[in-house]
Short mmCIF file of C-alpha atoms and ligand atoms in Angstrom, two decimals:
data_model
loop_
_atom_site.label_atom_id
_atom_site.label_comp_id
_atom_site.label_asym_id
_atom_site.label_seq_id
_atom_site.Cartn_x
_atom_site.Cartn_y
_atom_site.Cartn_z
CA MET A 1 70.43 11.00 159.83
CA ASP A 2 69.75 13.30 156.87
CA GLU A 3 70.66 11.36 153.72
CA THR A 4 71.96 14.49 152.01
CA GLN A 5 74.35 15.36 154.85
CA GLU A 6 77.77 15.81 153.29
CA HIS A 7 79.99 17.22 156.01
CA ALA A 8 80.99 16.24 159.54
CA THR A 9 81.76 19.85 160.42
CA TRP A 10 81.36 23.03 158.40
CA VAL A 11 81.10 26.80 158.68
CA ASP A 12 78.25 28.82 157.18
CA ILE A 13 79.15 32.32 156.03
CA ASP A 14 76.44 34.89 155.43
CA LEU A 15 77.62 37.05 152.52
CA GLY A 16 74.68 39.37 153.20
CA ALA A 17 76.33 40.19 156.54
CA ILE A 18 79.64 40.95 154.80
CA ARG A 19 77.86 43.29 152.38
CA ASN A 20 75.89 44.91 155.21
CA ASN A 21 79.07 45.55 157.20
CA ILE A 22 81.03 46.94 154.24
CA ALA A 23 78.11 49.22 153.35
CA ALA A 24 78.01 50.48 156.97
CA LEU A 25 81.75 51.23 156.87
CA LYS A 26 81.37 53.01 153.54
CA ARG A 27 78.47 55.14 154.85
CA LEU A 28 80.46 56.01 157.96
CA THR A 29 83.71 57.00 156.24
CA GLN A 30 82.80 57.93 152.66
CA ARG A 31 86.32 56.76 151.85
CA GLU A 32 87.86 54.11 149.65
CA ILE A 33 87.79 50.75 151.42
CA PHE A 34 90.43 48.03 151.47
CA ALA A 35 88.61 44.82 152.38
CA VAL A 36 91.26 42.82 154.25
CA VAL A 37 90.83 39.20 153.13
CA LYS A 38 94.17 37.77 154.28
CA ALA A 39 94.28 34.34 155.95
CA ASN A 40 91.37 33.05 153.83
CA ALA A 41 89.33 36.11 154.87
CA TYR A 42 89.96 35.43 158.60
CA GLY A 43 88.71 31.90 157.95
CA HIS A 44 85.55 33.02 156.10
CA GLY A 45 86.64 31.97 152.58
CA ALA A 46 88.65 34.53 150.60
CA VAL A 47 87.05 34.44 147.16
CA PRO A 48 83.32 34.66 148.06
CA VAL A 49 84.03 37.25 150.77
CA ALA A 50 86.15 39.32 148.37
CA ARG A 51 83.36 39.30 145.79
CA ALA A 52 80.74 40.31 148.37
CA ALA A 53 82.94 43.14 149.69
CA LEU A 54 83.54 44.48 146.17
CA GLU A 55 79.79 44.32 145.40
CA ALA A 56 79.06 46.30 148.56
CA GLY A 57 81.42 49.15 147.66
CA ALA A 58 84.97 48.18 148.61
CA GLY A 59 87.34 49.22 145.80
CA TRP A 60 90.40 47.32 147.01
CA LEU A 61 91.35 43.98 148.52
CA ALA A 62 94.29 43.49 150.86
CA VAL A 63 96.11 40.24 151.59
CA ALA A 64 99.22 39.25 153.53
CA ARG A 65 100.97 37.01 151.01
CA ALA A 66 101.59 36.65 147.29
CA GLY A 67 99.82 33.27 147.21
CA GLU A 68 96.67 34.87 148.59
CA ALA A 69 96.69 37.47 145.82
CA LEU A 70 97.14 34.74 143.22
CA GLU A 71 94.15 32.81 144.58
CA LEU A 72 91.96 35.88 144.03
CA ARG A 73 93.31 36.51 140.52
CA ALA A 74 92.88 32.82 139.61
CA ALA A 75 89.21 33.15 140.59
CA GLY A 76 88.85 35.98 138.06
CA ILE A 77 88.88 38.90 140.49
CA THR A 78 90.34 41.90 138.67
CA SER A 79 90.06 44.58 141.38
CA PRO A 80 93.19 46.23 142.76
CA ILE A 81 94.91 44.08 145.41
CA LEU A 82 97.58 45.14 147.90
CA ILE A 83 99.96 42.69 149.56
CA LEU A 84 100.38 44.11 153.08
CA GLY A 85 103.33 41.90 154.01
CA TRP A 86 106.67 40.90 152.51
CA THR A 87 106.77 39.74 148.91
CA PRO A 88 109.65 37.30 148.30
CA PRO A 89 111.84 38.49 145.38
CA GLY A 90 110.98 35.39 143.36
CA GLN A 91 107.29 36.37 143.45
CA LEU A 92 107.83 39.94 142.21
CA PRO A 93 107.57 39.29 138.43
CA GLY A 94 104.38 37.26 138.90
CA MET A 95 102.75 39.83 141.17
CA ILE A 96 103.67 42.75 138.91
CA SER A 97 102.32 40.92 135.82
CA GLU A 98 99.07 40.32 137.71
CA HIS A 99 98.84 44.03 138.60
CA VAL A 100 99.08 43.28 142.30
CA SER A 101 100.36 46.20 144.38
CA ILE A 102 103.36 45.59 146.61
CA THR A 103 104.34 46.97 150.00
CA VAL A 104 107.93 48.18 150.31
CA TRP A 105 110.07 49.79 153.03
CA SER A 106 113.65 49.68 151.76
CA LYS A 107 115.86 50.81 148.87
CA ALA A 108 116.71 47.21 148.06
CA GLN A 109 113.04 46.29 147.67
CA ILE A 110 112.36 49.30 145.44
CA THR A 111 115.30 48.35 143.23
CA ALA A 112 114.21 44.71 143.05
CA ALA A 113 110.61 45.66 142.18
CA SER A 114 111.80 48.08 139.50
CA GLN A 115 114.06 45.45 137.91
CA ALA A 116 111.32 42.82 137.99
CA ALA A 117 108.87 45.29 136.42
CA HIS A 118 111.37 46.13 133.68
CA ALA A 119 111.84 42.43 132.97
CA VAL A 120 108.12 41.77 132.57
CA GLY A 121 107.44 45.02 130.71
CA GLU A 122 105.09 46.53 133.32
CA ARG A 123 105.20 49.20 136.01
CA ALA A 124 105.40 48.08 139.63
CA ARG A 125 102.68 49.55 141.84
CA LEU A 126 104.24 50.29 145.20
CA HIS A 127 102.90 51.26 148.62
CA LEU A 128 105.48 52.60 151.03
CA ILE A 129 104.85 51.49 154.62
CA ILE A 130 106.07 53.75 157.43
CA ASP A 131 106.76 52.47 160.94
CA THR A 132 105.22 55.16 163.15
CA GLY A 133 105.20 52.98 166.27
CA MET A 134 104.06 49.43 165.51
CA GLY A 135 107.68 48.29 165.37
CA ARG A 136 106.85 45.61 162.81
CA LEU A 137 107.23 46.48 159.11
CA GLY A 138 108.01 49.91 157.77
CA ALA A 139 110.58 52.52 156.91
CA ASP A 140 111.79 54.93 159.57
CA PRO A 141 109.83 58.19 159.04
CA ASP A 142 113.18 59.98 158.52
CA ASP A 143 113.95 57.80 155.50
CA ALA A 144 110.50 58.04 153.93
CA LEU A 145 111.05 61.12 151.74
CA ASP A 146 114.19 59.65 150.21
CA LEU A 147 112.40 56.37 149.45
CA ALA A 148 109.40 58.17 147.95
CA ARG A 149 111.72 60.23 145.75
CA ARG A 150 113.45 57.07 144.49
CA VAL A 151 110.14 55.64 143.31
CA ALA A 152 109.08 58.97 141.81
CA VAL A 153 112.14 59.14 139.55
CA ASP A 154 112.01 55.47 138.54
CA ASP A 155 110.61 54.62 135.10
CA HIS A 156 109.47 51.13 136.03
CA SER A 157 107.52 51.81 139.22
CA GLU A 158 105.01 54.22 140.61
CA LEU A 159 104.21 55.24 144.16
CA GLU A 160 100.56 54.35 144.44
CA GLY A 161 100.25 54.60 148.22
CA VAL A 162 101.85 55.41 151.53
CA PHE A 163 100.59 53.88 154.75
CA THR A 164 101.13 53.06 158.38
CA HIS A 165 99.59 50.62 160.89
CA PHE A 166 98.40 51.32 164.44
CA ALA A 167 99.49 49.20 167.39
CA ARG A 168 96.89 50.28 169.98
CA ALA A 169 93.78 51.59 168.20
CA ASP A 170 91.66 48.93 169.93
CA GLU A 171 92.47 50.19 173.44
CA ALA A 172 90.39 52.64 175.48
CA ASP A 173 93.19 55.23 175.59
CA PRO A 174 93.35 57.06 172.24
CA GLU A 175 96.70 58.77 172.94
CA PRO A 176 99.06 56.11 171.51
CA THR A 177 97.09 56.16 168.24
CA PHE A 178 97.05 59.96 168.13
CA ALA A 179 100.83 59.95 168.64
CA GLN A 180 101.35 57.53 165.73
CA ASN A 181 98.93 59.51 163.58
CA GLU A 182 100.76 62.77 164.32
CA ILE A 183 104.03 61.31 163.00
CA PHE A 184 102.23 59.99 159.93
CA SER A 185 100.27 63.16 159.13
CA SER A 186 103.37 65.30 159.40
CA LEU A 187 105.09 63.01 156.90
CA VAL A 188 102.08 63.26 154.56
CA ARG A 189 102.31 67.07 154.75
CA GLN A 190 105.97 66.92 153.71
CA LEU A 191 105.17 64.57 150.82
CA THR A 192 102.46 66.96 149.67
CA ARG A 193 104.82 69.93 149.83
CA LEU A 194 107.37 68.05 147.73
CA GLU A 195 104.67 66.92 145.26
CA LEU A 196 105.37 63.31 146.18
CA ARG A 197 102.02 62.58 147.81
CA PRO A 198 100.59 59.41 146.24
CA LEU A 199 96.95 58.79 145.36
CA LEU A 200 96.26 56.60 148.37
CA VAL A 201 97.26 57.62 151.87
CA HIS A 202 95.92 55.06 154.37
CA ALA A 203 96.33 54.20 158.03
CA ALA A 204 93.18 53.01 159.81
CA ASN A 205 92.44 49.39 160.69
CA SER A 206 88.92 48.49 161.89
CA ALA A 207 89.31 49.95 165.37
CA ALA A 208 90.67 53.27 164.11
CA THR A 209 87.98 53.38 161.41
CA LEU A 210 85.25 53.04 164.02
CA ARG A 211 86.73 55.73 166.26
CA PHE A 212 89.07 58.26 164.72
CA GLU A 213 88.08 60.26 161.65
CA PRO A 214 91.51 62.00 161.44
CA THR A 215 93.03 58.58 160.61
CA TRP A 216 90.85 57.98 157.55
CA TYR A 217 92.88 59.93 154.92
CA ASP A 218 91.97 58.52 151.47
CA ALA A 219 91.15 54.94 152.46
CA VAL A 220 90.58 52.63 155.42
CA ARG A 221 91.74 49.00 155.75
CA VAL A 222 89.06 46.94 157.45
CA GLY A 223 89.31 43.32 158.44
CA VAL A 224 87.64 42.30 161.66
CA ALA A 225 84.74 44.80 161.42
CA MET A 226 83.79 43.55 157.95
CA TYR A 227 83.28 40.09 159.47
CA GLY A 228 81.00 41.53 162.16
CA LEU A 229 83.54 40.79 164.89
CA HIS A 230 84.35 43.31 167.62
CA PRO A 231 87.87 44.79 167.41
CA SER A 232 88.23 44.35 171.21
CA GLU A 233 86.40 44.53 174.55
CA GLU A 234 87.05 48.28 174.57
CA VAL A 235 86.16 48.95 170.94
CA LYS A 236 82.87 47.36 169.98
CA LEU A 237 80.95 47.46 166.73
CA PRO A 238 77.71 49.44 166.48
CA GLU A 239 74.49 47.38 166.49
CA THR A 240 74.10 47.64 162.72
CA PHE A 241 76.97 45.19 162.16
CA ARG A 242 76.24 41.46 161.88
CA PRO A 243 78.59 38.53 162.43
CA ALA A 244 78.94 36.49 159.23
CA LEU A 245 80.24 33.13 160.44
CA SER A 246 78.77 30.21 162.33
CA TRP A 247 80.34 26.78 162.87
CA THR A 248 78.43 23.54 163.15
CA SER A 249 79.08 19.83 163.62
CA VAL A 250 76.95 16.77 164.19
CA VAL A 251 76.23 14.22 166.92
CA THR A 252 77.49 10.91 165.51
CA GLN A 253 76.66 8.56 168.42
CA VAL A 254 74.74 8.72 171.69
CA LYS A 255 75.28 6.40 174.62
CA THR A 256 74.06 6.07 178.19
CA LEU A 257 76.90 5.26 180.59
CA PRO A 258 76.84 4.20 184.24
CA VAL A 259 78.48 6.17 187.04
CA GLY A 260 82.28 6.17 187.22
CA ARG A 261 83.16 5.64 183.55
CA GLY A 262 86.28 7.44 182.38
CA LEU A 263 85.85 9.42 179.16
CA SER A 264 88.30 10.18 176.33
CA TYR A 265 92.12 10.16 176.51
CA GLY A 266 93.50 10.16 180.02
CA HIS A 267 90.09 9.65 181.59
CA VAL A 268 90.29 13.14 183.06
CA TYR A 269 86.49 13.09 183.39
CA HIS A 270 84.44 10.32 185.02
CA THR A 271 80.67 10.12 184.79
CA ARG A 272 79.10 11.37 188.02
CA GLY A 273 75.94 9.31 187.68
CA THR A 274 74.16 7.66 184.82
CA GLU A 275 74.99 10.06 181.98
CA ARG A 276 73.99 10.49 178.38
CA ILE A 277 77.04 11.26 176.30
CA GLY A 278 77.11 12.35 172.69
CA THR A 279 80.08 11.99 170.37
CA VAL A 280 80.52 14.98 168.03
CA ALA A 281 82.53 15.13 164.81
CA VAL A 282 84.91 18.02 165.52
CA GLY A 283 88.34 18.12 167.11
CA TYR A 284 91.46 20.16 167.57
CA ALA A 285 92.59 19.43 164.01
CA ASP A 286 89.53 21.42 162.92
CA GLY A 287 90.60 24.37 165.08
CA PHE A 288 88.43 23.45 168.09
CA ARG A 289 90.90 24.01 170.89
CA ARG A 290 91.94 21.30 173.30
CA MET A 291 90.51 22.92 176.43
CA LEU A 292 88.42 21.37 179.17
CA SER A 293 86.08 24.35 179.56
CA ASN A 294 84.35 24.12 176.18
CA ASN A 295 80.57 24.38 175.62
CA VAL A 296 78.48 23.62 172.55
CA LEU A 297 74.81 24.17 171.67
CA ILE A 298 72.51 21.22 171.03
CA ASP A 299 68.76 21.58 170.71
CA GLY A 300 69.07 25.20 171.82
CA LYS A 301 70.84 24.32 175.08
CA ARG A 302 74.40 24.67 176.28
CA CYS A 303 76.11 21.32 176.77
CA PRO A 304 79.54 20.83 178.40
CA VAL A 305 82.37 19.08 176.59
CA ARG A 306 83.36 16.06 178.70
CA GLY A 307 86.96 14.84 178.85
CA ARG A 308 89.71 15.81 176.45
CA VAL A 309 89.13 17.20 172.99
CA THR A 310 90.69 14.72 170.54
CA MET A 311 92.03 15.35 167.06
CA ASP A 312 88.76 14.71 165.24
CA GLN A 313 86.08 14.24 167.91
CA ILE A 314 84.72 15.49 171.20
CA LEU A 315 82.33 14.06 173.79
CA VAL A 316 79.52 16.17 175.24
CA GLY A 317 77.20 15.75 178.19
CA LEU A 318 73.56 15.59 177.12
CA ASP A 319 70.46 16.21 179.17
CA PRO A 320 69.53 12.76 180.63
CA ASP A 321 65.92 13.09 179.41
CA SER A 322 66.81 14.56 176.04
CA ARG A 323 65.82 12.72 172.91
CA ILE A 324 68.98 13.73 171.06
CA GLU A 325 70.02 11.13 168.50
CA ALA A 326 72.84 10.72 166.02
CA GLY A 327 72.45 13.32 163.27
CA GLU A 328 71.52 16.18 165.60
CA PRO A 329 73.29 19.44 164.67
CA VAL A 330 75.79 20.89 167.17
CA VAL A 331 76.60 24.60 167.11
CA LEU A 332 80.17 25.36 168.12
CA LEU A 333 80.03 29.07 167.21
CA GLY A 334 76.81 30.90 166.45
CA SER A 335 73.19 30.91 167.60
CA GLN A 336 70.73 28.14 168.26
CA GLY A 337 67.35 29.00 169.73
CA ARG A 338 67.98 31.71 172.30
CA GLU A 339 71.54 30.68 173.01
CA ARG A 340 74.59 32.08 171.29
CA ILE A 341 78.31 31.30 171.41
CA SER A 342 80.23 34.20 169.90
CA ALA A 343 83.78 34.22 168.54
CA GLU A 344 84.51 36.64 171.38
CA GLU A 345 83.30 34.08 173.97
CA LEU A 346 85.38 31.31 172.40
CA GLY A 347 88.38 33.66 172.34
CA GLN A 348 87.98 34.27 176.07
CA ARG A 349 87.66 30.57 176.85
CA TRP A 350 90.68 29.78 174.74
CA GLY A 351 92.85 32.57 176.14
CA THR A 352 93.02 34.36 172.80
CA ILE A 353 91.08 36.81 170.62
CA ASN A 354 88.17 36.40 168.19
CA TYR A 355 90.60 36.95 165.25
CA GLU A 356 92.51 33.79 166.12
CA VAL A 357 89.32 31.78 166.63
CA THR A 358 87.95 32.26 163.10
CA SER A 359 91.29 32.33 161.29
CA GLY A 360 92.21 29.14 163.16
CA ILE A 361 89.31 27.11 161.76
CA ALA A 362 91.19 24.50 159.73
CA ALA A 363 91.16 24.17 155.96
CA ARG A 364 89.46 20.76 156.19
CA VAL A 365 86.32 22.40 157.61
CA ALA A 366 83.99 23.01 154.65
CA ARG A 367 83.04 26.63 153.94
CA MET A 368 79.39 27.06 152.89
CA HIS A 369 78.42 30.50 151.64
CA TYR A 370 74.87 31.78 151.55
CA ASP A 371 73.11 35.06 151.17
CA GLY A 372 71.31 35.95 154.40
CA ASP A 373 69.53 38.89 152.69
CA SER A 374 67.73 36.77 150.14
CA ARG A 375 66.66 33.94 152.41
C1 PLP B 401 95.40 42.74 159.27
C2 PLP B 401 95.67 44.16 158.93
C3 PLP B 401 94.61 45.09 158.87
C4 PLP B 401 93.20 44.76 159.30
O1 PLP B 401 93.10 44.82 160.71
P1 PLP B 401 91.67 44.69 161.44
O2 PLP B 401 91.98 44.96 162.87
O3 PLP B 401 91.20 43.28 161.22
O4 PLP B 401 90.77 45.69 160.82
C5 PLP B 401 94.91 46.37 158.43
N1 PLP B 401 96.17 46.72 158.07
C6 PLP B 401 97.21 45.86 158.16
C7 PLP B 401 98.57 46.32 157.78
C8 PLP B 401 96.99 44.57 158.60
O5 PLP B 401 98.04 43.73 158.70
#
């Protein structure tokens, strides 16, 4: 075992890949970029990823929650930040003081933001979200002009942006996205006519950014593509993009067991002959799902997980002639030799999507950042 080994399981994040992917998105769109670093940058580590994205040409960061914005500010990041989700009223003064931009969709929120801004002696920076068909957050398009006017006449706030979010941009059929975009663009035309159009009109997520130029407006909001993950089966990244994250653990014990031994909780697997079994230091509390169909990579080969995944550990079947010993690295996500387990593959095995795989890697898994361009 390597004496300097510090972690039982960890993820490595290539910041060179993040920069490469942001630069590709910038070249493609020539627009302002919101690097979406919510949920700890989809599990990749918010602060280092945010810095890499800004270095590569993103002008904005976007998060889901006030606490996520505060983490970035506490790390000394001074770029503009937009909270895409709901900001609890009690967080408004703090966010406004930190020059964090807030998403709003109602009169009550505009009033609350204005009052909080007045109290702290600053102007609230507001982005009005319009529900054009996602059915999640957003003002009805018919109410949007009235809301924009309210901000325009208010002394303590300014309308910095207006945006919408697409529900189906990652599907083969473009029509649902075109329909949402039509509603949005017609609203933008009305805002322009009334001289209410803000500086930043934005709509596209990663999938729309890769496919539909008419959705780019002034800025695009990219999450999954920045991480080098495919938006979906139907909407894949070009070859120039690189995945940034890999996930590794370690073999902690190896044993040879006779035929018929039950393994792990419930003994749902029994050895089928003399088998070499390795114990590995990762479990469902790390975000490694409790499924029976899991594979891992050891010594460049796929090995099956045997028996149930436990909270902190798994058991894997090793090649009977292999010389694997305790200390051997185990790749859970990423490449080893010629084999590769992608976040997309794990998503399929786990009945979910790549987004949930990386954002589900638990906080106790160490994040190690490196620069793949300067290696
Ligand atoms: C998460 C999110 C995004 C980023 O979506 P990707 O598919 O990862 O590019 C963009 N906009 C909003 C409002 C979001 O919530």
